[in-house]
Coordinates of C-alpha atoms and ligand atoms in Angstrom, one line a residue:
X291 CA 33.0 29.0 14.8
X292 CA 32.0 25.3 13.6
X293 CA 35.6 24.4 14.6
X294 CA 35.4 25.3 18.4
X295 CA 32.1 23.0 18.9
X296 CA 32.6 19.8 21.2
X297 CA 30.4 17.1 21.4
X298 CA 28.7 16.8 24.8
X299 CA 28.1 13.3 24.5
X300 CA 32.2 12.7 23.8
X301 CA 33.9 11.2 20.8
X302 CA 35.5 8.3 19.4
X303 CA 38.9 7.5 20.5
X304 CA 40.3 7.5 16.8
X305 CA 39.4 6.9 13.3
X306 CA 39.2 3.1 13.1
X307 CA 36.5 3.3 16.0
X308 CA 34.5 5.5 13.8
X309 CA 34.7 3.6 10.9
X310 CA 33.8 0.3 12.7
X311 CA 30.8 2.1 14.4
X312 CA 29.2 3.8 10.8
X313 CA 30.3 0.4 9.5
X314 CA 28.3 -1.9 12.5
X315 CA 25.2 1.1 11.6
X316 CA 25.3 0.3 8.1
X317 CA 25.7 -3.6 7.6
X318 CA 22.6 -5.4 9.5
X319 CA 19.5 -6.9 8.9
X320 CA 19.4 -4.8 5.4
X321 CA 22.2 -6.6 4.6
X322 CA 21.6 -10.1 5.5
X323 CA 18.0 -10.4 5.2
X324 CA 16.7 -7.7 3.2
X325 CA 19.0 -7.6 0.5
X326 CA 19.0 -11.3 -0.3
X327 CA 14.6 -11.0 -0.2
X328 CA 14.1 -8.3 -2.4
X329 CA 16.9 -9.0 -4.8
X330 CA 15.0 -12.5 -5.0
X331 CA 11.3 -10.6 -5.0
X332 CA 13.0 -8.4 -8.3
X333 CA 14.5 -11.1 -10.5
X334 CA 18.4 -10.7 -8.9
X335 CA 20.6 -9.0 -11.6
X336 CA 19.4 -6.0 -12.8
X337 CA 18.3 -5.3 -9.6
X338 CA 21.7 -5.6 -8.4
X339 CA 22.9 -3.4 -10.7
X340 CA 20.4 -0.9 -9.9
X341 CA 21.3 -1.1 -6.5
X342 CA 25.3 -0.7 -7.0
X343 CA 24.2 2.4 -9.2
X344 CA 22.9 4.2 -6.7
X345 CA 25.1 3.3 -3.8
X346 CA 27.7 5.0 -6.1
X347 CA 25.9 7.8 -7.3
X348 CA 23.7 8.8 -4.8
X349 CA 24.6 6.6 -1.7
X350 CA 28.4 8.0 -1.1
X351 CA 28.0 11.4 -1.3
X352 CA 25.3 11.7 0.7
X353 CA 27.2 9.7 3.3
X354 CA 30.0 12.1 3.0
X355 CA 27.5 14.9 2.7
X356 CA 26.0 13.4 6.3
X357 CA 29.6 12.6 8.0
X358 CA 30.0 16.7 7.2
X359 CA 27.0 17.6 8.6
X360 CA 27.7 15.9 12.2
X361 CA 31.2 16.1 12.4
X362 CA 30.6 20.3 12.1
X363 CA 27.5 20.5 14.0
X364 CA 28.3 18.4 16.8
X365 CA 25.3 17.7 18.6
X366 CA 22.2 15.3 17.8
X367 CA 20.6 15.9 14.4
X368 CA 18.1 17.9 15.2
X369 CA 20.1 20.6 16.6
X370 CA 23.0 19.7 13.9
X371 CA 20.8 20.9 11.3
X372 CA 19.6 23.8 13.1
X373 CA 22.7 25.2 14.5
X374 CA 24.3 24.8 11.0
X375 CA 21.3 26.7 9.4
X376 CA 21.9 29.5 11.8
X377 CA 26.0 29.3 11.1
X378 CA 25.3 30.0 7.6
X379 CA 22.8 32.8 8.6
X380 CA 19.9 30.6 6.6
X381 CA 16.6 29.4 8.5
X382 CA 16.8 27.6 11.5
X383 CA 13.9 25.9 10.5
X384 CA 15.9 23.2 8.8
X385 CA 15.9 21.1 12.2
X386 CA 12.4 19.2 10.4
X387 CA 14.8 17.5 8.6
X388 CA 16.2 16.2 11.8
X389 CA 12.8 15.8 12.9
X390 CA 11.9 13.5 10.2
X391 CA 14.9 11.3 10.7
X392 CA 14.0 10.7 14.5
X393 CA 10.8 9.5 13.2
X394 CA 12.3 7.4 10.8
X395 CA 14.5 5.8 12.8
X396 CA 12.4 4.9 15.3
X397 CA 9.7 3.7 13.0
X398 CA 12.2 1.5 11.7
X399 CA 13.7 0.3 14.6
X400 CA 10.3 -1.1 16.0
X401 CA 9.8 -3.0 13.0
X402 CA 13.8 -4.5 12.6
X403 CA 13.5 -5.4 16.3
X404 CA 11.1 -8.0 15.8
X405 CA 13.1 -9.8 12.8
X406 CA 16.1 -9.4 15.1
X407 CA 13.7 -11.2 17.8
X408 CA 13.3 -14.2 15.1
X409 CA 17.0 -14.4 14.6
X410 CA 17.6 -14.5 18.2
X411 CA 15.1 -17.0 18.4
X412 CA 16.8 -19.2 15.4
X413 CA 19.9 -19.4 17.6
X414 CA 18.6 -21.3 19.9
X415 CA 16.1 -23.4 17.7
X416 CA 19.3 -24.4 15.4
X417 CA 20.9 -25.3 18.4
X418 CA 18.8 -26.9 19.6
X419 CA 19.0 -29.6 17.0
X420 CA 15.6 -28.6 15.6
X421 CA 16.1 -28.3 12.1
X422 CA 18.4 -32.0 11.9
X423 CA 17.3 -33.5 8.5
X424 CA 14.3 -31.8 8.3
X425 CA 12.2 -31.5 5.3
X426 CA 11.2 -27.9 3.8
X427 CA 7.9 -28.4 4.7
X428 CA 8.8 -28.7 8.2
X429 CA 10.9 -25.7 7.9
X430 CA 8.5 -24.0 6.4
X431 CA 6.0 -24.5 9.3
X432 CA 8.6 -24.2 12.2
X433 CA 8.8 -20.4 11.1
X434 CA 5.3 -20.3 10.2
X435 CA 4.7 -21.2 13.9
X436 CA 6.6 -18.8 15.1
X437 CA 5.4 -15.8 13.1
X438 CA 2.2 -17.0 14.2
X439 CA 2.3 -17.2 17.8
X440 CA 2.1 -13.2 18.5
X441 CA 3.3 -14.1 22.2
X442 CA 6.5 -15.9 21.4
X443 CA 7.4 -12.9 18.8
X444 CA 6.4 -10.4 21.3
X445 CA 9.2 -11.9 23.9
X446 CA 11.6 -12.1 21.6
X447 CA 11.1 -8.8 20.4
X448 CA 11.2 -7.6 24.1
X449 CA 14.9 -9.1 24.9
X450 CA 16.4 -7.4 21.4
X451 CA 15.0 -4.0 22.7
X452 CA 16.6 -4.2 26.1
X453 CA 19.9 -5.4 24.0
X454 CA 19.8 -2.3 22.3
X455 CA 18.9 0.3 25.0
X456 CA 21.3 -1.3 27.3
X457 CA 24.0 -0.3 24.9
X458 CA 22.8 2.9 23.9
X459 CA 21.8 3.8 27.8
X460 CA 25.8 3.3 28.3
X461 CA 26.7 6.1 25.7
X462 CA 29.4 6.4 23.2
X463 CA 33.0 5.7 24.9
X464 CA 31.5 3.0 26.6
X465 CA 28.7 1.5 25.1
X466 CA 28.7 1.8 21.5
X467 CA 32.4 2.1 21.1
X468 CA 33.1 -1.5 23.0
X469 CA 29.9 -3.2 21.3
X470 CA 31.5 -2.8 17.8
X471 CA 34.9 -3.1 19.0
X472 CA 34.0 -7.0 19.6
X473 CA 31.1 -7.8 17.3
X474 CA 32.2 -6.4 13.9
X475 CA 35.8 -8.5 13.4
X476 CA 33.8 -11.0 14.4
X477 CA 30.7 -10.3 11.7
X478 CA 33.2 -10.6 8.9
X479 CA 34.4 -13.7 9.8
X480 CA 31.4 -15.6 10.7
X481 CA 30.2 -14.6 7.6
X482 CA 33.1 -16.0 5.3
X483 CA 32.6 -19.3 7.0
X484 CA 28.9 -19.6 5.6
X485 CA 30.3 -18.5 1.9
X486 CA 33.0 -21.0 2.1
X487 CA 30.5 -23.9 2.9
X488 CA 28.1 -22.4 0.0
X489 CA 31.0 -23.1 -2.1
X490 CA 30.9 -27.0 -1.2
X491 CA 27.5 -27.1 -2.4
X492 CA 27.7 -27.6 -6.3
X493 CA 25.8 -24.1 -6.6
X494 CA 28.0 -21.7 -6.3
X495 CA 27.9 -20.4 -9.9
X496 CA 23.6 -20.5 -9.9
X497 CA 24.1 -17.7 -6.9
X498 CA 26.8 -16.1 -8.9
X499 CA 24.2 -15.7 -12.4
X500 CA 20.9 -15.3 -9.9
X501 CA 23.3 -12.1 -9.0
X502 CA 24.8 -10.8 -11.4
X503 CA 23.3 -11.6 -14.8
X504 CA 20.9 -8.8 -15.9
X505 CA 17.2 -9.4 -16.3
X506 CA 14.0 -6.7 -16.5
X507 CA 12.9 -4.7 -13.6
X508 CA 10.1 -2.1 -13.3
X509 CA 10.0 1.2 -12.0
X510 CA 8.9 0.1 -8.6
X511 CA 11.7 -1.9 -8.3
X512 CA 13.9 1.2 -9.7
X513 CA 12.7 2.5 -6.3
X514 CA 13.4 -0.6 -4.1
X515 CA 16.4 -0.9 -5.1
X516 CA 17.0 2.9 -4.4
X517 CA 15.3 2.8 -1.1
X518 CA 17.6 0.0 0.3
X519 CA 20.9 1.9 -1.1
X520 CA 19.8 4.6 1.7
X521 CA 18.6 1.4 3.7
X522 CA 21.4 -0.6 3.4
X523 CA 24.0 2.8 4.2
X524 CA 21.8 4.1 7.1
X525 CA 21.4 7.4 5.0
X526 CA 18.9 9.8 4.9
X527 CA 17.6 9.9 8.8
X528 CA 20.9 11.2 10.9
X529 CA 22.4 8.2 11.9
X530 CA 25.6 8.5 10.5
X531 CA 25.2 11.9 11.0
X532 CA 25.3 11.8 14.5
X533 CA 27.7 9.5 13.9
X534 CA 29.6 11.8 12.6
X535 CA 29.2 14.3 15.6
X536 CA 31.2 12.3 17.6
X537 CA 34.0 12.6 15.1
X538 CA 36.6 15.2 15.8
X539 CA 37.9 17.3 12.7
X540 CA 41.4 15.5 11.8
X541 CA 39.8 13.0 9.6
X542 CA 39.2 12.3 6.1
X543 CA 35.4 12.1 5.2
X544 CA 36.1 10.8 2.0
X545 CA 38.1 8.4 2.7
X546 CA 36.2 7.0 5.3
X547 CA 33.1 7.0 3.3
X548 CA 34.3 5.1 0.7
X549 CA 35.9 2.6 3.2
X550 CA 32.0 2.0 5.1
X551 CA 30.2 2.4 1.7
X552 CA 32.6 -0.5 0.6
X553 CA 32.2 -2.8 3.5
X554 CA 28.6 -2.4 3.2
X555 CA 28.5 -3.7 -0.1
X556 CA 30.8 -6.4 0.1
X557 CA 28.8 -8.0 3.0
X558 CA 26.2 -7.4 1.2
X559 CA 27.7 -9.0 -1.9
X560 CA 28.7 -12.0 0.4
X561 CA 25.1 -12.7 1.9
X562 CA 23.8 -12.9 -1.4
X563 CA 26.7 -15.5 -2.4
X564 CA 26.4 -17.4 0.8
X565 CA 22.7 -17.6 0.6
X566 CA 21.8 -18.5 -3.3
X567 CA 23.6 -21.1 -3.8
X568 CA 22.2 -22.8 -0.8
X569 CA 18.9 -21.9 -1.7
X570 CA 19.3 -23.0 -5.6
X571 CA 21.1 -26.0 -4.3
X572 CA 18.1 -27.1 -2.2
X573 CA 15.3 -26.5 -5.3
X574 CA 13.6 -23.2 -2.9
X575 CA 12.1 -20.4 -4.3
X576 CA 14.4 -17.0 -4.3
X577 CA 11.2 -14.8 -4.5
X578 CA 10.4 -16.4 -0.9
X579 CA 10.0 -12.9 0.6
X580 CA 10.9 -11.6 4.3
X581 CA 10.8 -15.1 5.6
X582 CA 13.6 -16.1 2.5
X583 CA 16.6 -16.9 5.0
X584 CA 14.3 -18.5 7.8
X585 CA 13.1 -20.4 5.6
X586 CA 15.4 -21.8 3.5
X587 CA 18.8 -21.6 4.8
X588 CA 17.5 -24.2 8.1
X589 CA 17.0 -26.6 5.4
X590 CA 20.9 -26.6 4.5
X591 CA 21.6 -26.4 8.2
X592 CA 19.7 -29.7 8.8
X593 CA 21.3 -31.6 6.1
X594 CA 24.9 -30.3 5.8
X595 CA 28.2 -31.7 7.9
X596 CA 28.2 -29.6 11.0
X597 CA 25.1 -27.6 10.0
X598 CA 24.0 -27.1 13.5
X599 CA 27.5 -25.3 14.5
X600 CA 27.1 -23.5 11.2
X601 CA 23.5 -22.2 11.3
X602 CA 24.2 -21.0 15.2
X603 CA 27.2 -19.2 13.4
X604 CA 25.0 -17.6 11.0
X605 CA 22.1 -16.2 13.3
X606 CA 24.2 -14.8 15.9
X607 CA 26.1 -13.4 13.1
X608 CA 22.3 -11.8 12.1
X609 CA 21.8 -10.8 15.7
X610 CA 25.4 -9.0 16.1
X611 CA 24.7 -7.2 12.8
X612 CA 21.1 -6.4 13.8
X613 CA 22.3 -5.1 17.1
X614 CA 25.0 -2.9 16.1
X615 CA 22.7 -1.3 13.7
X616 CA 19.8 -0.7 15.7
X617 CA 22.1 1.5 18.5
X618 CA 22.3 3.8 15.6
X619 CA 18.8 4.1 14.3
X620 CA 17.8 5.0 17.6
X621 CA 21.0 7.2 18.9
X622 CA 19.8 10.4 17.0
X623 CA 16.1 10.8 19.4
X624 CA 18.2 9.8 22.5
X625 CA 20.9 12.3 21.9
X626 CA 18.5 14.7 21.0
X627 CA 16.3 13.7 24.9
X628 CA 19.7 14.5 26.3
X629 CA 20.5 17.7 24.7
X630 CA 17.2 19.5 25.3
X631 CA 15.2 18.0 27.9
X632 CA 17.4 17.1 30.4
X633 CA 17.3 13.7 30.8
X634 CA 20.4 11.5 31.6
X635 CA 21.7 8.4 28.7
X636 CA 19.5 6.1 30.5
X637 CA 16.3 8.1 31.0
X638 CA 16.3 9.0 27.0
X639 CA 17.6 5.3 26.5
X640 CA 14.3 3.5 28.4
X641 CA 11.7 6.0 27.2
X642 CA 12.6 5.7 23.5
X643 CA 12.6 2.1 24.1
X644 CA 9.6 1.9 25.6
X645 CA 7.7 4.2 22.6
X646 CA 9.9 2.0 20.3
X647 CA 8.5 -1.3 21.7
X648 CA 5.3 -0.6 21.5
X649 CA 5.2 0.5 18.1
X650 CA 6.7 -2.7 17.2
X651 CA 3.7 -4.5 18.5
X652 CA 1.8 -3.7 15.2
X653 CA 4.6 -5.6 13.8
X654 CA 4.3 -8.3 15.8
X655 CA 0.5 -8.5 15.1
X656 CA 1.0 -7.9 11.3
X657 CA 2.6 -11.5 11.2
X658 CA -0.6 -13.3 13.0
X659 CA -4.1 -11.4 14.2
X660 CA -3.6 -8.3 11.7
X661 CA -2.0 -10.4 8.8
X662 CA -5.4 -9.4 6.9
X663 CA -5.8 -6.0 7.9
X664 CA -4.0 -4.5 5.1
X665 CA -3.7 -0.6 3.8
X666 CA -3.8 0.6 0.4
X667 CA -2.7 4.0 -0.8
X668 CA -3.1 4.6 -3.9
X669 CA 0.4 5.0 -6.5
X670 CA 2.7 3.6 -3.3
X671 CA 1.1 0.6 -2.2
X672 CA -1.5 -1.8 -2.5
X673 CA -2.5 -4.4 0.6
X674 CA 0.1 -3.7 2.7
X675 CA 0.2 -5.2 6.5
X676 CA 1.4 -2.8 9.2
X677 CA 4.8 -4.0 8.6
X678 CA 4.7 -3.7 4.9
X679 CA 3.6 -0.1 5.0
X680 CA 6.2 0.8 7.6
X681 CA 9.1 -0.9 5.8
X682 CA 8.1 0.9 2.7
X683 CA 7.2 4.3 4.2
X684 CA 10.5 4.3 6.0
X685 CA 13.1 2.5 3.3
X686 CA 11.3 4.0 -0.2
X687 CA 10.0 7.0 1.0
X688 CA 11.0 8.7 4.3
X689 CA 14.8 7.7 4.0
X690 CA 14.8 8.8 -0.3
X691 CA 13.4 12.1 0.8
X692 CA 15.7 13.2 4.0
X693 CA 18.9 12.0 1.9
X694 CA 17.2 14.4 -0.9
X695 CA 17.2 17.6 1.3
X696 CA 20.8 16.4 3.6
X697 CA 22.0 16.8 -0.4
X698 CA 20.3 19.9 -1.1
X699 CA 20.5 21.1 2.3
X700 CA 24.8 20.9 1.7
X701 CA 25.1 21.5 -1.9
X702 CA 22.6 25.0 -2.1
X703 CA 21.7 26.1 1.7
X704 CA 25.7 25.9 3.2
X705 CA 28.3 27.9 1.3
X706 CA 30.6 26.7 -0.3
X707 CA 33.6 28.0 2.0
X708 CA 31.6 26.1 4.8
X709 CA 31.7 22.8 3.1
X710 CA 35.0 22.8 1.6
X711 CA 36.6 23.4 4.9
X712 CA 35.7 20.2 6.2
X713 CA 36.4 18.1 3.2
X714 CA 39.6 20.1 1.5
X715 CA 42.4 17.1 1.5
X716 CA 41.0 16.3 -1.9
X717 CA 40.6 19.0 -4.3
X718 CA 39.8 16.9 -7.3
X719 CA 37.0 14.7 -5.0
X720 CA 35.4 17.9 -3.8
X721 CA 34.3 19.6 -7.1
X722 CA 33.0 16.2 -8.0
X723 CA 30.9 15.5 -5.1
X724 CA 29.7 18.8 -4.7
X725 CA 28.9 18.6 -8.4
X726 CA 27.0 15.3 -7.6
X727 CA 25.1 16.6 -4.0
X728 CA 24.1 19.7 -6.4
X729 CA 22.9 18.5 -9.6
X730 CA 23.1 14.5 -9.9
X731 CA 21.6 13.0 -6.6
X732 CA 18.7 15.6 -6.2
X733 CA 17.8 14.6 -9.4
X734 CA 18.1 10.9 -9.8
X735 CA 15.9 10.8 -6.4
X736 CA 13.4 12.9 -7.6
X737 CA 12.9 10.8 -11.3
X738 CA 13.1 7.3 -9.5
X739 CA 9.8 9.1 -7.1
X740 CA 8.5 10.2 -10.0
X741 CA 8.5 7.3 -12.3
X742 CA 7.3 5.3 -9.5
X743 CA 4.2 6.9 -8.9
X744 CA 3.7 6.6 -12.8
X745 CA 4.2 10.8 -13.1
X746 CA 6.8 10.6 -15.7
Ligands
LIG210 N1 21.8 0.0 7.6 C1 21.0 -0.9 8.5 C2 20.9 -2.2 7.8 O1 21.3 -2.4 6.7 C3 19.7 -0.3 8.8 C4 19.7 1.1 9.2 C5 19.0 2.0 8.5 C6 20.4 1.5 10.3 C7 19.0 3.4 8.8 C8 20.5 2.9 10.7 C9 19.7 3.8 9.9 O2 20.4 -3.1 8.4

């Protein structure tokens, strides 16, 4: 029955399309920015470690366990994981899960627009010359004015939505499909160019030990560094799930997976080596926090050979990552608008960006006239602004828990017949994921939430 199912939104014209799309989804702003912050905010190695850990052991099978998921359901995930309950004659009532990813992506969408909006906005400040031979201190305040000033973030936060609806309003064939077609050849190689000069700086190696020589890390960071392996991936909210709708059935899951999981990690790898050694080589602080790349890497753009060229190379590099990543977050809730309520691609496309853009004013405002009005709830968080408690919510919580039921959902709700049909060209790979989606991820999830909140 699954087999017969066509998308009604189309499909991607072959497999390297699909990898490049999941691929665009997962390497963005979690790559670039994030990762490098909160591998600086946790001491860097251990922390590293923590993180590959978990984008082996739990991150990859639940990315084969989502790509399964979409490419048999066909349709957005919300009606993916209902249709699938009903094929396996189990409650239909599984489509919360697809519930809760719409939520999370769009929760997180309105927050990464607005530190897509700063990027965009360092494009043109670094070409503009602004940052020639300036000091940190003057760094330091250029972005301090600009978080401040909620009107200036608001405007650049407006032009990255419309960026983003204007792809997804355009659909698969010929919106997202072209989009990533262009930008991510072009991510890969802008980014080499900013490891190569980090390499001229006399720093390499201090980025290479900051990275990869173990230190201590706590239980919260346990969970950080879990959270952004389902960050970092896209897992756990139906991106690459509805990515994976659009897939048609001659493929290999696994191979794939391991191909985007790879890429992912590798830029990851890269941003880190581009930006510590620049960073160690200016005497800055790796524990800077969300602002780390603002404001630091300006500094090395001021004072190096052709910084300018280079630093405009680097933010668009952010933007094209951030772009191509929040099309996904925000496909599964306009899929969805399409399949049940009748609304055309651009309908769905303007009023999610709409709801989506106003949410991210509280981000905005969290940077300037709410940067003291701060939440605390009690075991997760303590003083956290309204971007703080959504980044959190989303990345350590939300994210964690729908990749926790996609695994259960797959390894104990479908039969086994069901799942091995669509991932049968390896035998051997099969009994070991399903081994890990059954026993393995479910639990490492579960102790990481647990220790975190001090239960165990
Ligand atoms: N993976 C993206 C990044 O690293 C963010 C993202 C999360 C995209 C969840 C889609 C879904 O920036």
């Amino acid at each position: 029955m699954a087999e017969q199912r066509t998308s009604i939104h189309g499909q991607w014209s072959n497999r390297t399309v699909f990898i490049l799309a999941a691929t665009g989804s997962a390497v963005g702003l979690g790559n670039i920015w994030k990762f490098p912050y909160i591998t600086g905010e946790n001491g860097g190695g251990t922390f590293v470690l923590v993180y590959l850990l978990c984008i082996a052991l739990i991150g990859l099978p639940i990315m084969m366990a989502e790509i399964m998921l979409g490419r048999r359901g066909k349709r957005s995930p919300i009606n993916t994981m209902r249709a699938l309950a009903k094929d396996e004659h189990r409650n239909p009532g599984w489509a919360w899960l697809g519930w809760m990813g719409v939520v999370a992506g769009f929760l997180i969408l309105s927050y990464y627009s607005v530190i897509a909006g700063w990027a965009l906005s360092y494009i043109f400040r670094t070409a503009g010359g602004l940052f020639l031979g300036a000091t940190a201190d003057g760094v330091n305040s250029i972005f301090t004015d600009l978080v401040s000033d909620p009107e200036r973030l608001l405007a650049w936060h407006t032009v990255f939505m419309v960026m983003t609806m204007a792809v997804v309003a355009r659909g698969v064939k010929n919106g997202i499909e072209k989009a990533v077609t262009v930008l991510m050849p072009l991510l890969f190689g802008l980014l080499i160019v900013v490891v190569i000069y980090a390499m001229t700086t006399g720093y390499f190696m201090d980025g290479v030990r900051f990275l990869f020589t173990p230190g201590t890390i706590d239980s919260k960071g346990v969970l950080i560094a879990m959270g952004h392996a389902f960050f970092t991936l896209s897992l756990g909210m139906g991106a690459i799930m509805v990515y994976g709708s659009y897939l048609t059935s001659d493929h290999s899951i696994v191979q794939a997976s391991i191909m985007i999981a790879l890429a992912d990690t590798v830029v990851a790898l890269l941003a880190g080596l581009a930006i510590f050694p620049i960073v160690f080589a200016n005497g800055l602080e790796p524990s800077a926090g969300p602002g780390l790349i603002f404001q630091t890497l300006p500094i090395a753009f001021g004072h190096m050979q052709g910084g300018t060229l280079v630093g405009v190379v680097f933010f668009s590099l952010l933007v094209f990552a951030a772009w191509t990543s929040a099309i996904s977050l925000i496909e599964p809730a306009v899929a969805y608008l399409v399949e049940n309520k009748g609304l055309s691609r651009i309908q769905a496309a303007e009023w999610m960006g709409v709801v989506t853009w106003l949410v991210g004013l509280g981000t905005v405002f969290s940077f300037n006239i709410w940067k003291d009005k701060t939440l605390t709830i009690p075991f997760l968080f303590e003083k956290f602004t309204f971007f703080d408690t959504l980044d959190y919510l989303t990345a350590n919580v939300m994210l964690p828990l729908g990749g926790l039921f996609i695994a259960l959902f797959s390894a104990w709700v479908m039969h086994q017949q069901s799942t091995r049909e669509e991932m049968a060209t390896y035998p051997l790979v099969y009994t070991i994921w399903r081994f890990l989606v059954r026993f393995i991820t479910p639990l490492a999830v579960i102790v990481v939430f647990l220790k975190a909140v001090g239960a165990i």
